[in-house]
C-alpha positions as protocol buffer text, in pm:
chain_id: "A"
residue {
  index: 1
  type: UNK
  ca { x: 0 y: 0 z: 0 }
}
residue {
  index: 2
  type: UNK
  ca { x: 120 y: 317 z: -87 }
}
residue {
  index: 3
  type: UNK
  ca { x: 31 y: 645 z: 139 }
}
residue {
  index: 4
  type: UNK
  ca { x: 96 y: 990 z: 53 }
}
residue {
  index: 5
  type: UNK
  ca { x: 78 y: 1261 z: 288 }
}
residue {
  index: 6
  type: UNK
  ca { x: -223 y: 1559 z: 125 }
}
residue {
  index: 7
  type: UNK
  ca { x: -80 y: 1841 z: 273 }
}
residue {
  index: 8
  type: UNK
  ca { x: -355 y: 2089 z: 218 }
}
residue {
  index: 9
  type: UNK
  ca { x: -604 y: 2027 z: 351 }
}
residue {
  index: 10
  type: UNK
  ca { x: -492 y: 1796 z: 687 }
}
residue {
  index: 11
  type: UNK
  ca { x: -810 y: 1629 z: 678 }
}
residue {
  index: 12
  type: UNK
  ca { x: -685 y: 1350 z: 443 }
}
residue {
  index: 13
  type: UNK
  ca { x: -436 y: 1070 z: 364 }
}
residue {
  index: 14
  type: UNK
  ca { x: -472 y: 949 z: 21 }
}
residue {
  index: 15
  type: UNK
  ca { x: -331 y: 556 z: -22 }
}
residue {
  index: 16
  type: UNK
  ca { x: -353 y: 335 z: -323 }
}
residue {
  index: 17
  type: UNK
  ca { x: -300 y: -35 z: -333 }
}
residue {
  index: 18
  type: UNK
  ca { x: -353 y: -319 z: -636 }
}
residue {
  index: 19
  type: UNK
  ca { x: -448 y: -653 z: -570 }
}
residue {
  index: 20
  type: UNK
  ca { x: -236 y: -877 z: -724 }
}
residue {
  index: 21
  type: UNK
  ca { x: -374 y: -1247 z: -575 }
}
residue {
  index: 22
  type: UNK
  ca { x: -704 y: -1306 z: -414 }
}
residue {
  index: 23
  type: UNK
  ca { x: -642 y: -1243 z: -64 }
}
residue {
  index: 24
  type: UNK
  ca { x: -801 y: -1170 z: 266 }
}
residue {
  index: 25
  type: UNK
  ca { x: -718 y: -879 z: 465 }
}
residue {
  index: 26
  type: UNK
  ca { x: -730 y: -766 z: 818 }
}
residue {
  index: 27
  type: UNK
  ca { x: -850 y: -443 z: 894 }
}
residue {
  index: 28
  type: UNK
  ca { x: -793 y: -321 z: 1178 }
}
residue {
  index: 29
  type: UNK
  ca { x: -964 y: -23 z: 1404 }
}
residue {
  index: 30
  type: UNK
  ca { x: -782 y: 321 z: 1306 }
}
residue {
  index: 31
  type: UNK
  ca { x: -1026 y: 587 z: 1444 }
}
residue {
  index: 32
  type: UNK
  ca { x: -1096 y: 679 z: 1064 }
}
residue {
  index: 33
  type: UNK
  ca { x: -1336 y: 665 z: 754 }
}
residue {
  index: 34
  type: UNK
  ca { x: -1224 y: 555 z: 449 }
}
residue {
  index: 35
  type: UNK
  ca { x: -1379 y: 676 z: 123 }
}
residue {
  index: 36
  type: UNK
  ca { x: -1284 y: 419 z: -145 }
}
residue {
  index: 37
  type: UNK
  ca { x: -1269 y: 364 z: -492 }
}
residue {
  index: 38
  type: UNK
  ca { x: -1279 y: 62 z: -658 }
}
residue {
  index: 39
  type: UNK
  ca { x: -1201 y: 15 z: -1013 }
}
residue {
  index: 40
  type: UNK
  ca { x: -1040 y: -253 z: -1273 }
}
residue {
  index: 41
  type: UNK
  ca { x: -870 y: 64 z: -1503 }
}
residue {
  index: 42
  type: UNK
  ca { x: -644 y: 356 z: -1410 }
}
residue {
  index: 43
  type: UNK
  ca { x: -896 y: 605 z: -1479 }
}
residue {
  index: 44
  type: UNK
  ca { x: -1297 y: 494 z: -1404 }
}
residue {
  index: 45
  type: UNK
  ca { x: -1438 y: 469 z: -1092 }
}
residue {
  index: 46
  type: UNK
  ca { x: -1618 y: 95 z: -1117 }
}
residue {
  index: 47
  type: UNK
  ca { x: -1692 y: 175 z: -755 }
}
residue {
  index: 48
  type: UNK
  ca { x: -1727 y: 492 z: -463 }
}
residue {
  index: 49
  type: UNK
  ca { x: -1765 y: 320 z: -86 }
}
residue {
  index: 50
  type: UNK
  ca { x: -1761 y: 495 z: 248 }
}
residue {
  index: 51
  type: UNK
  ca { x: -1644 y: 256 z: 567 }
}
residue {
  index: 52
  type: UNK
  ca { x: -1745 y: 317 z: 885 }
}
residue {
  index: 53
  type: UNK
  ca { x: -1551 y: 330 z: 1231 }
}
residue {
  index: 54
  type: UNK
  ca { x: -1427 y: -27 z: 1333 }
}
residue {
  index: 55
  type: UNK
  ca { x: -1456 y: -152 z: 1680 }
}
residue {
  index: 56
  type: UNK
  ca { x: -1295 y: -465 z: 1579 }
}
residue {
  index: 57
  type: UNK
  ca { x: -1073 y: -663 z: 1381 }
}
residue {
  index: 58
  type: UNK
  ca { x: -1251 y: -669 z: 976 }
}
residue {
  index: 59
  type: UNK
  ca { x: -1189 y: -935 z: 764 }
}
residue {
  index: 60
  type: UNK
  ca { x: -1197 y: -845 z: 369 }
}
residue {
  index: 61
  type: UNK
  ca { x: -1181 y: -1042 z: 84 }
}
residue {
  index: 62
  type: UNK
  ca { x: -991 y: -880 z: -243 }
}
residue {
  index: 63
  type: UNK
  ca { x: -1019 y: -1030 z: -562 }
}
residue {
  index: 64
  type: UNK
  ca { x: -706 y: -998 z: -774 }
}
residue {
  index: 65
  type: UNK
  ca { x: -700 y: -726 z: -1048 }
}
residue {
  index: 66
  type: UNK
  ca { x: -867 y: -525 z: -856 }
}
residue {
  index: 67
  type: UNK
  ca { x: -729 y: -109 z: -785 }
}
residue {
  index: 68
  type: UNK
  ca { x: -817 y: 43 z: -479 }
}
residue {
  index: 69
  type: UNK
  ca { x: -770 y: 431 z: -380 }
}
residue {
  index: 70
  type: UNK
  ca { x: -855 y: 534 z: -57 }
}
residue {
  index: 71
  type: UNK
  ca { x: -919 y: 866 z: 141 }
}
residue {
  index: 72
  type: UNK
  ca { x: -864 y: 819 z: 467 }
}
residue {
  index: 73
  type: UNK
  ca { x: -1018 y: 1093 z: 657 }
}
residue {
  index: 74
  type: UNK
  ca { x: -857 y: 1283 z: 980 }
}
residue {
  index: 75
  type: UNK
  ca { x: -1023 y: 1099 z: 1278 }
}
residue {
  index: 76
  type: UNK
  ca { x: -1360 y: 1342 z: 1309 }
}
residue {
  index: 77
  type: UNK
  ca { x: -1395 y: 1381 z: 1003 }
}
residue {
  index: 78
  type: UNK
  ca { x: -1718 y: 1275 z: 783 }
}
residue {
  index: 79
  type: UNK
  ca { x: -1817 y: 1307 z: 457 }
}
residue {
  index: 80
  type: UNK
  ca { x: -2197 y: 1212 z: 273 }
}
residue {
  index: 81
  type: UNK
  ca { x: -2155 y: 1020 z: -86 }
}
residue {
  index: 82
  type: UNK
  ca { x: -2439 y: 1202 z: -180 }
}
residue {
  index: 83
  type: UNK
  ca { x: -2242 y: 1489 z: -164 }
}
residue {
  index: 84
  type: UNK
  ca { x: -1944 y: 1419 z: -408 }
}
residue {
  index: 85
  type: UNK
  ca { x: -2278 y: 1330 z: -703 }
}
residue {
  index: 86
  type: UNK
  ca { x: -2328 y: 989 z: -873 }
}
residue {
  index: 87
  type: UNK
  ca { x: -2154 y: 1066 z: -1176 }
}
residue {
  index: 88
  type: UNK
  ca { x: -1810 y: 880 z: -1243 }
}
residue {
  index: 89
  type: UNK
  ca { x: -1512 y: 1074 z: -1109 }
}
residue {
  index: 90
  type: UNK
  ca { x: -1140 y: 1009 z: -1173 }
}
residue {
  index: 91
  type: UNK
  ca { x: -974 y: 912 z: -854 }
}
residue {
  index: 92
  type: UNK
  ca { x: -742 y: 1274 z: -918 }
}
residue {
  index: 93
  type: UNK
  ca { x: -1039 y: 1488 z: -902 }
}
residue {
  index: 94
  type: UNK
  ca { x: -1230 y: 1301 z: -623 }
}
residue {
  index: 95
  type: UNK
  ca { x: -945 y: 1453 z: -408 }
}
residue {
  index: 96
  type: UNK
  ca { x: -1017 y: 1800 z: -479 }
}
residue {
  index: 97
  type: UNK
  ca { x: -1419 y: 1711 z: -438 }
}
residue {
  index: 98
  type: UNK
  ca { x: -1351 y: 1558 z: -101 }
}
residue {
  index: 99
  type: UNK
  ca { x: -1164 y: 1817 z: 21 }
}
residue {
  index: 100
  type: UNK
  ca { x: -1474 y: 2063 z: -59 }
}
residue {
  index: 101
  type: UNK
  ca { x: -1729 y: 1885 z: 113 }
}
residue {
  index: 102
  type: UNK
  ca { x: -1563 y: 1697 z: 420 }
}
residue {
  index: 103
  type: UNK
  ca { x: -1679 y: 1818 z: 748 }
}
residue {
  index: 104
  type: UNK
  ca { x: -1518 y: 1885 z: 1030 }
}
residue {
  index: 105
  type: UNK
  ca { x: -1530 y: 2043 z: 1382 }
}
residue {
  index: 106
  type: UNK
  ca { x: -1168 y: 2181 z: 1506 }
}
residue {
  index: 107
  type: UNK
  ca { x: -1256 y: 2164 z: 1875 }
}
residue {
  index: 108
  type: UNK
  ca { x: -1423 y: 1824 z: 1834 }
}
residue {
  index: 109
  type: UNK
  ca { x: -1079 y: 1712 z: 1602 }
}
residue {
  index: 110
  type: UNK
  ca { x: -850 y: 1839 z: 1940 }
}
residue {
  index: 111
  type: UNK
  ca { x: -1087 y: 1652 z: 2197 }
}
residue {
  index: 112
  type: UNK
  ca { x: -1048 y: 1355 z: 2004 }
}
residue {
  index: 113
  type: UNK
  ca { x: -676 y: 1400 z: 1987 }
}
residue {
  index: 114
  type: UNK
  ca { x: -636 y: 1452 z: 2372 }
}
residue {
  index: 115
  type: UNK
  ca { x: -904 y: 1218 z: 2508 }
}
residue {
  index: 116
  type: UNK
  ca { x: -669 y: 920 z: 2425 }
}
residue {
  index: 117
  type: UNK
  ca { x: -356 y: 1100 z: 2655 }
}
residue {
  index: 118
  type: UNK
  ca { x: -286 y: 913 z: 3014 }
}
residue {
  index: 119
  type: UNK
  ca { x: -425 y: 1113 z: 3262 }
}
residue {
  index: 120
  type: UNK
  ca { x: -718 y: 1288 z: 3028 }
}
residue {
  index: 121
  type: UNK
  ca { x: -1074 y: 1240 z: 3120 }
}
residue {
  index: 122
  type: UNK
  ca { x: -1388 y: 1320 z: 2970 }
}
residue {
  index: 123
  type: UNK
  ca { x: -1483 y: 1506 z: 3256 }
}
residue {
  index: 124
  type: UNK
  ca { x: -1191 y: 1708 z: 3208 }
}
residue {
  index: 125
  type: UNK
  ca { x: -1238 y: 1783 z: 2861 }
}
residue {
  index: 126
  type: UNK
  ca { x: -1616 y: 1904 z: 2962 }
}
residue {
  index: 127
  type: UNK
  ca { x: -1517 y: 2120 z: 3182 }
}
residue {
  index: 128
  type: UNK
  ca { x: -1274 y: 2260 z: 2940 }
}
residue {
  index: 129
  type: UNK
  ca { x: -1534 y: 2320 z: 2706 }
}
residue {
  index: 130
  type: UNK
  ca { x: -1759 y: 2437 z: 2952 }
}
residue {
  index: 131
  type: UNK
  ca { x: -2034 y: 2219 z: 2962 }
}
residue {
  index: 132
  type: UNK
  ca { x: -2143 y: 1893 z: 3113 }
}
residue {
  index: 133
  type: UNK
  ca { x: -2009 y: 1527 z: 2998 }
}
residue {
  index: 134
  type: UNK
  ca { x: -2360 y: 1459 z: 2912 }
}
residue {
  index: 135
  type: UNK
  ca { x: -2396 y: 1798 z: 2685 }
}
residue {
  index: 136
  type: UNK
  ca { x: -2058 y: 1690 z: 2535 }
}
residue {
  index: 137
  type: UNK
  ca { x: -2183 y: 1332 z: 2442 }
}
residue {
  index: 138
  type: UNK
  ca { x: -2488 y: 1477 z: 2324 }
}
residue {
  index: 139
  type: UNK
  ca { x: -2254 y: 1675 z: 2085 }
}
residue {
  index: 140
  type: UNK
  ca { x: -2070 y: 1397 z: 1941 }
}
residue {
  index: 141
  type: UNK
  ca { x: -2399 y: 1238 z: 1897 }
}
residue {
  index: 142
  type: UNK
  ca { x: -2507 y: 1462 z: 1689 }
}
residue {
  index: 143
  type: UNK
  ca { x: -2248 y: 1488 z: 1435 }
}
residue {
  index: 144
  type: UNK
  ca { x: -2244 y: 1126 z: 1425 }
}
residue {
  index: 145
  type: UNK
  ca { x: -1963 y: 1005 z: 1591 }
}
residue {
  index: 146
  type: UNK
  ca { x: -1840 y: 736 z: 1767 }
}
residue {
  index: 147
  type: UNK
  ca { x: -1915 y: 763 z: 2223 }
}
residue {
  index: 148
  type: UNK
  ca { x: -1629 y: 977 z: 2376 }
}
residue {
  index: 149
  type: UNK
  ca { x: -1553 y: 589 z: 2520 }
}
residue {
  index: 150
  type: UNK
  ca { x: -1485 y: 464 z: 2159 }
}
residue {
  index: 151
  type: UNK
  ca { x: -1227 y: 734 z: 2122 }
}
residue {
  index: 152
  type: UNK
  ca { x: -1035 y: 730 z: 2463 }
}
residue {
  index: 153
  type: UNK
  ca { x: -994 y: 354 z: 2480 }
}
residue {
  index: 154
  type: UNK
  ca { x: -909 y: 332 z: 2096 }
}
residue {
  index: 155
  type: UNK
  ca { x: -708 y: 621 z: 2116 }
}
residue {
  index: 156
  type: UNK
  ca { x: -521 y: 473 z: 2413 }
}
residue {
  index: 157
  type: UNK
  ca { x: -419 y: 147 z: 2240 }
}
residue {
  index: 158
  type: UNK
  ca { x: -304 y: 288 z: 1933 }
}
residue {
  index: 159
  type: UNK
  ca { x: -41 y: 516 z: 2155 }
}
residue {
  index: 160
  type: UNK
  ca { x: 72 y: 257 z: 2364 }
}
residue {
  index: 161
  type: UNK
  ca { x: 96 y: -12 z: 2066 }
}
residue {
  index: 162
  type: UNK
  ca { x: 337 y: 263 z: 1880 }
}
residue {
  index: 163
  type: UNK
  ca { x: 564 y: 140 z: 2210 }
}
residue {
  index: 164
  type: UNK
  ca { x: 630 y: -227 z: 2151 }
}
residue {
  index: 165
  type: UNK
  ca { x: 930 y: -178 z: 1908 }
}
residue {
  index: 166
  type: UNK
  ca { x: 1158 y: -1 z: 2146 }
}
residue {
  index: 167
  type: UNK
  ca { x: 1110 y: -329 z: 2347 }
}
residue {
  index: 168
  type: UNK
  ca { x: 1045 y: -138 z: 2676 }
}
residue {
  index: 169
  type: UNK
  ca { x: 885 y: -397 z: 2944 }
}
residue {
  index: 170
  type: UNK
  ca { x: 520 y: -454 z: 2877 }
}
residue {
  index: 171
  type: UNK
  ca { x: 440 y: -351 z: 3232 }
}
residue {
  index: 172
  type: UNK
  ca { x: 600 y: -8 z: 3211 }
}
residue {
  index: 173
  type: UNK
  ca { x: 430 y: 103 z: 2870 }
}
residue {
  index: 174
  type: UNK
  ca { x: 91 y: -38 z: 3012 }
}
residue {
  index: 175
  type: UNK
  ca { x: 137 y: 183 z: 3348 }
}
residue {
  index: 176
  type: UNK
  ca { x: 277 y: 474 z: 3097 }
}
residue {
  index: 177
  type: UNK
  ca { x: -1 y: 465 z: 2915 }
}
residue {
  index: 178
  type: UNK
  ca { x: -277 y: 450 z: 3179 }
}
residue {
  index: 179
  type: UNK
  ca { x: -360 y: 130 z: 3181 }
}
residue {
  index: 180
  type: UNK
  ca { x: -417 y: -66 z: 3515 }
}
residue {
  index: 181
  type: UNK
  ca { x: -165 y: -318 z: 3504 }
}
residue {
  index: 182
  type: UNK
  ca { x: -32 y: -510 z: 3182 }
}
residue {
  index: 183
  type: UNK
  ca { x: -343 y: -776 z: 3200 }
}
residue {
  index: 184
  type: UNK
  ca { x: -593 y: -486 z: 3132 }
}
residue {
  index: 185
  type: UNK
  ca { x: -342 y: -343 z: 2800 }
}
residue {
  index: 186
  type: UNK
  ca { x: -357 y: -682 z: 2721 }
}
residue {
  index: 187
  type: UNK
  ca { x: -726 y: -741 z: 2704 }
}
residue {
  index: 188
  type: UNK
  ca { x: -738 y: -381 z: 2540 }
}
residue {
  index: 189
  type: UNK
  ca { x: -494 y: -507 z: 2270 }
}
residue {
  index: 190
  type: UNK
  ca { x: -743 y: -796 z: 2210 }
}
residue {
  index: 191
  type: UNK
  ca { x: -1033 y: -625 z: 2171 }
}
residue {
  index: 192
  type: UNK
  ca { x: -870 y: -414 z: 1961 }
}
residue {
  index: 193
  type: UNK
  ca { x: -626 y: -551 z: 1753 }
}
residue {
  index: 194
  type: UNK
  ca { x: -680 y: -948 z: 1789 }
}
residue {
  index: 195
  type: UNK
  ca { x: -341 y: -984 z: 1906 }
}
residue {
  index: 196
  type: UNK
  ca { x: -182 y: -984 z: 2245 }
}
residue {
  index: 197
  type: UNK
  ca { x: 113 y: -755 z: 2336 }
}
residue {
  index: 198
  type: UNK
  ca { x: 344 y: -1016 z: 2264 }
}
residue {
  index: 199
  type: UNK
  ca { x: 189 y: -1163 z: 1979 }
}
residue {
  index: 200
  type: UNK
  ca { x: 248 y: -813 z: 1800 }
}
residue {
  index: 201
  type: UNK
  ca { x: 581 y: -778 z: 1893 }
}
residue {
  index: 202
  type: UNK
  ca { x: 658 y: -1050 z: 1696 }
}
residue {
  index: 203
  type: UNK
  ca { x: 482 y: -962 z: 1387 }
}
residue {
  index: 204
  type: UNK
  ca { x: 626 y: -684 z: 1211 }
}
residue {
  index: 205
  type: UNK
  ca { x: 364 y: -659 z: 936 }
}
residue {
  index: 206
  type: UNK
  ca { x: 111 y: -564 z: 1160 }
}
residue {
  index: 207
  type: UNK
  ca { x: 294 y: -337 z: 1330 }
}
residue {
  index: 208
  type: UNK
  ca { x: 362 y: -155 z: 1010 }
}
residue {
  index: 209
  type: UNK
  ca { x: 20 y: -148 z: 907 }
}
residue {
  index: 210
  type: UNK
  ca { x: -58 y: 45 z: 1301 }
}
residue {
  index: 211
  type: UNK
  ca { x: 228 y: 272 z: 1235 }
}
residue {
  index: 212
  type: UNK
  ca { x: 24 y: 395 z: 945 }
}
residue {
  index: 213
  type: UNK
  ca { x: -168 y: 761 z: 983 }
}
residue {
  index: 214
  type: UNK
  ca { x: -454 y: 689 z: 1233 }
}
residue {
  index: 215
  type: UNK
  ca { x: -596 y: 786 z: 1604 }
}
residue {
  index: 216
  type: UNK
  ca { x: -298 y: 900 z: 1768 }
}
residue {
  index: 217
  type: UNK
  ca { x: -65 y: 941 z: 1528 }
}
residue {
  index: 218
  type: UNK
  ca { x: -251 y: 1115 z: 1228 }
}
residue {
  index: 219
  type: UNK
  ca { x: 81 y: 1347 z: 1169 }
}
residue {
  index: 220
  type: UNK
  ca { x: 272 y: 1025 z: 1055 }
}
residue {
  index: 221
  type: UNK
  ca { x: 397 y: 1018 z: 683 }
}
residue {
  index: 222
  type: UNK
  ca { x: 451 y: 699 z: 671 }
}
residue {
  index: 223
  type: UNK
  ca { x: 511 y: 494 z: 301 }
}
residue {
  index: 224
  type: UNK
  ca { x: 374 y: 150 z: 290 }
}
């Protein structure tokens, strides 16, 4: 998979990939939307998906010959198909259309950014905003977005699973990243990424694929 960094706007990482043999893929939870094309030529859409958020490992099945380019939007961000028409687009201008219409809410983008730090609570972040935790639920709510739980404990494992390579003890990155003890980061990790601690310290490819821009480390540029 290639991924190249869409400087303006930020609200956007473009990434291409071609399936060469029928394959399954594991998708795993990223704290973003994907906006997808799906075509058999260089230049005709044969296909225009939105994803949704993953709370879990996905399993997808890719049929070989098949192009994919995605537009992975900023976690926060949303965007409406309807909006981008139901005529076919090239995959170079549905960049420019997407950046038009995607919708976004700067203080809801730096909440979600935060509300995955050790130590941050949502009843912090309320009171930072100035209104209740319920009135800031409500909120996310209503511009369709995942609980203010989805984002802290997703948010949380993606930090702490950028750890494992500097092979610091599992205890000390679970109690550095706010986790109980290393049996709760653990269980997280599961839930989350299908894998225990251990399990992805051994296997590199996954790890690559987490290093990728994402909840908690959007400002990565990282080249698949």
């Amino acid at each position: 998979m290639t991924e190249t960094n869409i400087e303006q706007p930020p609200y956007f990482h473009q990434w291409s990939y071609t399936v060469e043999t029928d394959e399954t893929s594991i998708v795993l939870p990223d704290g973003c939307t994907d906006i997808i094309v799906i075509s058999n030529d260089e230049s005709e859409i044969s296909g225009l998906h939105s994803t949704s958020w993953d709370i879990s490992p996905r399993r997808v099945r890719l049929r070989a010959g098949t192009s994919l380019t995605g537009f992975r939007l900023r976690p926060g961000a949303t965007i409406d198909l309807r909006d981008l028409g139901t005529e076919a687009h090239s995959a170079a201008n549905l960049a420019a259309q997407i950046s038009s219409v995607v919708r976004h809410d700067q203080e809801i983008t730096q909440i979600i950014d935060d509300i995955g730090l050790p130590g941050r609570s949502v009843a912090e972040l309320a009171k930072q905003q100035g209104v209740s935790e319920r009135t800031l639920q409500r909120h996310f709510k209503g511009l369709s977005l995942p609980s203010l739980g989805f984002w802290r404990q997703l948010g949380r494992a993606r930090r702490a699973v950028q750890a494992l390579p500097c092979r610091v003890p599992l205890t000390e990155i679970a109690l550095e990243y706010g986790y109980s003890d290393q049996a709760h980061m653990t269980r997280e990790f599961v839930r989350w990424f299908g894998k225990t601690p251990v399990q992805l310290r051994r296997d590199h490819a996954t790890l690559k694929d987490l290093a990728q821009p994402g909840l908690g480390n959007w400002s990565s540029q990282a080249v698949l």
